[in-house]
Coordinates of C-alpha atoms in Angstrom, one line a residue:
R680 CA 64.5 189.0 187.4
N681 CA 64.5 185.4 186.4
P682 CA 63.5 183.5 190.0
W683 CA 63.1 179.6 189.4
L684 CA 59.6 179.5 191.1
P685 CA 57.1 180.6 188.3
Y686 CA 59.8 180.1 185.4
H687 CA 57.8 177.7 183.7
E688 CA 54.6 180.8 183.5
F689 CA 57.6 183.1 181.5
V690 CA 57.1 180.6 178.6
T691 CA 53.2 180.2 179.1
E692 CA 52.1 182.9 177.2
P693 CA 54.3 182.6 173.7
L694 CA 53.8 179.0 174.0
A695 CA 49.9 179.6 173.7
R696 CA 50.7 181.9 171.2
V697 CA 52.6 179.0 168.9
V698 CA 49.8 176.0 169.7
G699 CA 46.7 178.8 169.0
A700 CA 45.6 178.6 172.6
K701 CA 44.6 180.8 175.9
P702 CA 47.3 180.7 178.2
I703 CA 45.1 179.5 181.0
E704 CA 45.8 175.9 178.5
V705 CA 49.3 175.3 178.3
V706 CA 52.0 174.6 180.4
A707 CA 55.6 173.2 179.5
M708 CA 56.3 170.2 181.6
N709 CA 57.7 166.4 181.2
S710 CA 58.5 164.8 177.8
L711 CA 55.8 164.0 175.2
T712 CA 54.9 160.4 176.1
V713 CA 54.8 160.7 179.6
N714 CA 52.3 163.8 178.8
L715 CA 50.5 161.7 176.6
H716 CA 50.5 159.3 179.2
L717 CA 48.7 161.5 182.1
L718 CA 46.5 163.2 179.9
M719 CA 44.9 159.7 178.4
V720 CA 44.7 159.0 182.9
S721 CA 41.6 161.7 182.5
F722 CA 40.6 161.7 178.8
Y723 CA 40.6 158.2 178.2
R724 CA 37.5 156.6 180.2
P725 CA 36.4 153.6 179.1
T726 CA 33.0 152.4 179.5
P727 CA 31.1 148.8 178.1
D728 CA 29.8 150.7 175.3
R729 CA 31.9 152.9 174.6
Y730 CA 35.8 151.8 174.5
K731 CA 37.8 152.3 171.8
I732 CA 40.7 154.3 170.6
V733 CA 41.3 155.6 167.4
I734 CA 44.7 156.7 165.7
E735 CA 46.5 156.1 162.7
K736 CA 48.5 153.1 161.8
G737 CA 51.6 154.0 160.9
A738 CA 51.5 156.9 163.5
F739 CA 54.9 157.6 165.4
P740 CA 55.4 154.5 167.4
S741 CA 55.7 155.7 170.8
D742 CA 51.7 156.5 170.4
Q743 CA 51.1 153.4 169.0
Y744 CA 52.8 151.8 172.3
A745 CA 51.3 154.3 174.5
V746 CA 47.7 153.5 173.6
E747 CA 48.0 150.0 173.1
S748 CA 49.3 149.9 176.9
Q749 CA 46.6 152.5 178.2
I750 CA 44.1 149.8 176.5
S751 CA 45.8 147.1 178.2
F752 CA 46.1 149.0 181.7
H753 CA 42.3 149.0 181.3
E754 CA 41.7 145.6 180.7
T755 CA 43.7 143.4 183.0
H756 CA 43.0 145.6 186.3
G757 CA 39.4 145.4 185.5
S758 CA 37.8 148.3 184.2
A759 CA 34.4 149.1 183.2
G760 CA 35.8 148.8 179.3
V761 CA 36.7 145.3 179.3
K762 CA 36.4 143.3 176.1
A763 CA 38.4 140.8 175.9
P764 CA 39.2 138.3 178.9
I765 CA 41.8 139.3 181.8
N766 CA 45.3 139.4 180.4
E767 CA 44.4 138.3 176.7
G768 CA 46.1 141.7 175.7
L769 CA 45.0 143.4 172.1
D770 CA 45.0 141.1 168.4
S771 CA 44.5 143.7 166.7
K772 CA 47.2 143.3 164.8
S773 CA 45.8 140.0 163.3
Y774 CA 43.7 140.9 161.4
V775 CA 43.5 142.9 158.0
S776 CA 41.5 144.5 155.8
S777 CA 40.8 146.1 152.6
D778 CA 38.2 148.5 154.5
N779 CA 40.0 152.2 155.6
F780 CA 40.3 150.9 159.4
W781 CA 42.1 147.5 160.8
P782 CA 40.5 145.5 162.8
P783 CA 37.1 145.1 160.3
A784 CA 34.2 145.8 162.3
N785 CA 32.6 142.2 161.9
A786 CA 36.6 140.8 163.6
G787 CA 36.0 138.4 166.6
G788 CA 38.2 138.9 169.4
C789 CA 39.1 142.5 170.8
D790 CA 38.5 145.3 169.1
S791 CA 39.5 147.8 171.0
L792 CA 42.3 150.1 169.2
I793 CA 41.3 150.7 165.4
E794 CA 44.3 152.0 162.7
L795 CA 43.3 154.2 159.7
V796 CA 45.0 152.7 157.2
P797 CA 44.8 154.5 153.8
L798 CA 42.9 153.3 150.4
E799 CA 45.1 150.3 148.6
G800 CA 47.5 152.0 146.4
E801 CA 47.4 155.4 148.9
S802 CA 50.0 156.6 151.1
T803 CA 48.3 159.2 152.8
L804 CA 44.5 158.9 155.1
R805 CA 41.6 161.1 153.2
T806 CA 39.8 163.1 155.5
E807 CA 36.3 162.0 154.3
D808 CA 37.0 158.2 155.4
I809 CA 38.3 159.4 159.1
I810 CA 35.2 161.2 159.3
E811 CA 33.2 158.3 158.1
L812 CA 34.7 155.9 160.1
I813 CA 33.7 157.9 162.9
E814 CA 30.7 158.2 162.1
R815 CA 30.1 154.4 161.6
E816 CA 32.4 153.2 164.8
G817 CA 31.1 156.5 166.9
D818 CA 28.5 155.3 169.9
T819 CA 31.8 152.6 170.7
I820 CA 34.7 155.0 170.5
A821 CA 36.0 157.2 173.6
L822 CA 39.1 158.9 172.4
I823 CA 40.3 159.8 168.8
L824 CA 44.6 160.4 168.8
L825 CA 45.8 161.3 165.8
G826 CA 49.2 163.2 165.2
S827 CA 48.2 165.9 163.5
V828 CA 51.7 165.9 161.1
N829 CA 52.3 162.2 160.9
Y830 CA 55.7 161.7 161.0
Y831 CA 56.6 159.5 158.2
T832 CA 54.4 160.5 155.6
G833 CA 54.3 164.6 156.7
Q834 CA 50.6 164.7 156.6
A835 CA 48.7 167.2 158.4
F836 CA 45.3 166.3 159.8
D837 CA 42.1 168.7 159.4
M838 CA 42.1 168.5 163.0
Q839 CA 39.1 170.8 163.4
A840 CA 36.9 168.6 161.3
I841 CA 37.9 165.7 163.1
T842 CA 37.1 166.9 166.4
E843 CA 33.8 168.2 165.2
A844 CA 32.8 164.8 163.6
G845 CA 34.0 163.1 167.0
H846 CA 32.8 165.8 169.4
K847 CA 29.2 165.0 167.4
A848 CA 29.8 161.1 168.2
G849 CA 30.6 161.8 171.5
A850 CA 34.2 160.9 171.7
V851 CA 37.2 162.7 173.1
V852 CA 39.4 164.5 170.6
G853 CA 43.5 164.7 171.5
F854 CA 46.4 165.6 169.1
D855 CA 50.3 164.7 169.5
L856 CA 51.2 168.1 168.1
A857 CA 55.0 167.3 168.3
H858 CA 55.6 167.4 164.0
A859 CA 52.8 170.4 164.0
A860 CA 54.1 172.9 166.6
G861 CA 56.0 175.2 165.3
N862 CA 55.6 173.9 162.0
I863 CA 51.8 174.7 161.0
E864 CA 49.3 177.6 162.1
L865 CA 47.4 175.8 165.2
K866 CA 44.7 177.2 166.2
M867 CA 43.9 174.4 169.1
H868 CA 41.4 176.8 171.3
D869 CA 38.9 177.3 169.0
W870 CA 39.0 173.8 166.8
D871 CA 37.9 172.9 170.4
V872 CA 40.4 170.2 170.7
D873 CA 39.8 168.7 174.0
F874 CA 43.5 168.3 174.6
A875 CA 47.3 168.2 173.2
A876 CA 50.9 167.2 173.6
W877 CA 53.7 168.0 171.8
C878 CA 57.9 168.1 172.5
S879 CA 60.0 171.3 171.3
Y880 CA 63.5 169.0 170.3
K881 CA 61.7 169.1 166.5
Y882 CA 60.7 172.6 165.2
L883 CA 60.7 174.1 168.6
N884 CA 64.4 173.6 168.3
A885 CA 65.3 172.0 172.0
G886 CA 67.2 168.8 170.2
P887 CA 66.8 164.9 172.1
G888 CA 65.1 165.1 175.9
G889 CA 63.9 169.0 175.6
I890 CA 60.4 170.0 177.3
A891 CA 57.8 169.0 176.4
G892 CA 53.9 170.6 176.7
I893 CA 50.6 170.2 176.8
F894 CA 47.4 172.0 176.1
V895 CA 44.3 171.1 177.4
H896 CA 40.9 173.0 176.5
E897 CA 39.9 175.7 178.4
R898 CA 35.9 174.3 178.8
H899 CA 38.1 171.2 181.3
A900 CA 40.4 173.9 182.9
R901 CA 37.7 173.6 186.8
S902 CA 37.5 169.7 185.8
F903 CA 38.6 169.1 189.3
D904 CA 36.6 165.8 189.1
L905 CA 38.2 164.2 186.2
P906 CA 40.9 161.3 187.6
R907 CA 44.6 162.8 187.8
F908 CA 48.1 161.6 188.7
A909 CA 48.9 164.2 191.1
G910 CA 52.2 165.7 192.2
W911 CA 52.7 168.8 194.0
W912 CA 53.7 171.1 191.0
G913 CA 50.2 170.8 189.8
H914 CA 49.0 171.6 193.4
N915 CA 47.2 175.4 194.8
K916 CA 50.0 177.7 194.5
E917 CA 48.8 179.7 197.4
T918 CA 48.9 176.5 199.8
R919 CA 51.5 174.5 198.0
F920 CA 54.7 175.6 201.0
L921 CA 51.4 174.9 203.2
M922 CA 52.6 170.9 202.8
G923 CA 49.2 169.8 203.2
P924 CA 47.7 165.9 203.0
E925 CA 45.0 166.8 200.5
F926 CA 45.6 167.6 197.2
K927 CA 44.2 170.6 195.8
P928 CA 44.9 171.0 191.6
L929 CA 45.8 174.3 189.9
A930 CA 42.8 175.2 187.4
G931 CA 43.9 174.4 183.7
A932 CA 46.8 172.9 182.0
E933 CA 49.0 173.4 185.2
G934 CA 47.0 171.1 187.2
W935 CA 48.2 167.9 185.6
Q936 CA 51.8 169.1 186.2
I937 CA 53.5 167.1 188.6
S938 CA 57.4 167.4 189.3
N939 CA 59.0 171.2 189.0
P940 CA 60.0 171.6 185.9
P941 CA 64.0 171.6 183.9
I942 CA 65.4 175.5 184.5
F943 CA 67.6 174.9 182.0
Q944 CA 65.3 173.6 179.2
L945 CA 63.1 175.6 180.4
A946 CA 65.5 178.5 179.5
S947 CA 66.4 177.5 176.0
L948 CA 62.5 176.6 175.2
R949 CA 62.2 180.4 176.1
A950 CA 64.9 181.7 174.1
S951 CA 63.4 180.2 171.1
L952 CA 60.0 181.4 171.6
E953 CA 60.8 184.7 171.6
I954 CA 62.3 184.5 167.9
F955 CA 59.1 182.7 166.7
D956 CA 57.8 185.8 169.0
E957 CA 59.9 187.9 166.5
A958 CA 59.0 186.2 163.2
T959 CA 55.2 185.2 163.6
M960 CA 53.7 181.4 162.6
P961 CA 52.1 183.8 159.5
L962 CA 55.0 184.8 158.3
L963 CA 56.7 181.5 159.1
R964 CA 54.2 179.8 157.1
E965 CA 53.9 182.2 154.6
K966 CA 57.4 181.3 153.9
S967 CA 57.0 177.9 154.8
E968 CA 55.0 177.2 151.8
K969 CA 57.0 178.8 149.7
L970 CA 59.7 177.0 149.7
T971 CA 58.3 173.6 150.5
G972 CA 56.5 174.3 147.1
Y973 CA 59.8 175.0 145.9
L974 CA 61.8 171.9 146.5
E975 CA 58.7 169.9 145.3
Y976 CA 58.7 171.5 141.7
L977 CA 62.9 171.1 142.2
L978 CA 62.1 167.1 143.1
S979 CA 59.8 167.0 140.0
E980 CA 62.4 168.5 137.5
I981 CA 64.5 165.3 138.5
N982 CA 62.7 163.5 136.0
D983 CA 63.3 159.9 137.6
E984 CA 60.8 157.4 138.1
R985 CA 61.6 156.0 141.0
V986 CA 61.5 159.4 142.7
S987 CA 58.4 160.3 144.5
V988 CA 56.5 162.7 146.8
I989 CA 54.5 160.6 149.6
T990 CA 53.5 163.5 151.2
P991 CA 49.8 165.7 149.9
T992 CA 50.6 168.9 147.3
N993 CA 48.2 170.7 148.6
P994 CA 49.6 172.8 151.0
D995 CA 47.1 172.9 153.4
E996 CA 47.8 169.1 154.0
R997 CA 51.6 169.2 155.1
G998 CA 54.0 171.7 156.5
C999 CA 57.9 172.1 155.1
Q1000 CA 58.6 168.4 155.3
L1001 CA 58.4 166.1 152.1
S1002 CA 58.7 162.4 152.4
I1003 CA 60.9 161.6 149.6
R1004 CA 60.5 157.6 148.6
V1005 CA 63.1 156.4 146.0
K1006 CA 62.4 152.9 145.1
N1007 CA 64.3 150.1 145.5
A1008 CA 66.9 152.5 147.0
D1009 CA 68.6 151.5 150.8
K1010 CA 70.4 153.5 153.5
T1011 CA 73.1 153.8 150.7
L1012 CA 71.3 156.6 149.1
F1013 CA 71.0 158.3 152.4
E1014 CA 74.3 157.7 153.3
A1015 CA 75.4 159.1 150.2
I1016 CA 73.6 162.7 150.8
T1017 CA 74.9 162.5 154.2
E1018 CA 78.5 162.8 153.4
R1019 CA 77.9 165.4 150.5
G1020 CA 76.5 167.7 153.2
V1021 CA 72.7 166.9 153.7
F1022 CA 71.2 167.0 156.8
A1023 CA 67.9 164.4 155.9
D1024 CA 66.4 161.5 157.5
W1025 CA 66.1 158.0 156.7
R1026 CA 62.9 155.5 157.1
E1027 CA 62.7 152.4 156.7
P1028 CA 61.9 150.7 153.8
D1029 CA 63.1 153.3 151.2
V1030 CA 61.9 157.2 152.6
I1031 CA 64.2 160.6 152.8
R1032 CA 62.2 162.3 154.9
V1033 CA 63.6 166.2 154.4
A1034 CA 62.3 170.0 155.9
P1035 CA 62.8 173.6 155.0
V1036 CA 62.1 174.9 158.0
P1037 CA 61.9 178.7 157.2
L1038 CA 63.4 179.7 160.4
Y1039 CA 66.7 178.9 158.8
N1040 CA 66.8 177.3 155.4
S1041 CA 66.6 179.1 152.1
F1042 CA 65.7 178.7 148.5
E1043 CA 69.1 177.6 148.1
D1044 CA 69.0 175.0 150.6
A1045 CA 66.9 173.2 148.9
F1046 CA 68.5 173.8 145.1
R1047 CA 71.9 172.6 147.0
F1048 CA 69.6 169.4 148.0
A1049 CA 67.6 168.7 144.8
E1050 CA 71.4 168.5 142.9
V1051 CA 73.1 166.9 145.2
L1052 CA 69.8 163.9 145.8
K1053 CA 70.0 164.2 141.8
S1054 CA 73.7 163.4 141.5
S1055 CA 73.6 160.7 144.0
L1056 CA 71.1 158.8 142.2
I1057 CA 72.7 155.5 140.5

């Protein structure tokens, strides 16, 4: 009843429902950053005029490492998109700008990486600033790759508006859904996103090392001329075991597979997705907004000027995460709440990330956390 050969297909439809996609557009495979690299092989194709990647400054470090190494690879190996001498490497981090992107447009040297930064005195990005940047730099942008929900601030980006602006400018648009899949309602197909990748070890309940997934829009399903790194699990199923020498990719996201997947990890993901199908994302999202809103209210009642929430207050601009800044705090505060039974997360220099997840957190949990934090502030 559970043969290993097609086992990854058992999670395709429920995974598609979680990210708002068609089954042909998704597949569970590999780990997150590996998938981002595989997708950028296909979708980051720099030319002499269009070569830049847009990312948010303060994206999850692995995403930053990935895009910088992709740019460096194309530069070092003589891609058509080279804008700096071979082996010069990226030097965008040497620029400081008061503008809403980095480096400034008139900076010299390598400018292949554009990092979006909040306006001075703000913690999150404004959608209108992102779109204005895309319009301004559009002719040079090859790829926009943002984090959907920023891991540090908890800001959920307007993916539909950003995708529309990116496509209008002629760029490819992708998202890292690590903090969005299973957290917010997604409509990757309807929003016309080119590609996305996510892990399952956050809101999809897997824990570290769980199998990841990708989305590739249906319009690319039969773009077999796109360059890709090939492996036998992406080969046509009808002829895979004939062991022929010519790679013939499957249509859709499955064609980006390389190796046969880990069955035990798929089995765990399958069990988790059954719960999501039973609960449904709309109902989970409804509870999430109420639960997070309640926690935000409790935090405002602490009435300590050191405490602030840097996550947007608009429910449409966040998931169930609240990032709490405690001015002048250090990790001893986090250790104190941990000793009292709180499972949260500390991010330097002064932020505690909490996520009242609607699947298994209650309003009582939110109340208890606020009480623990209040009594731990010294």
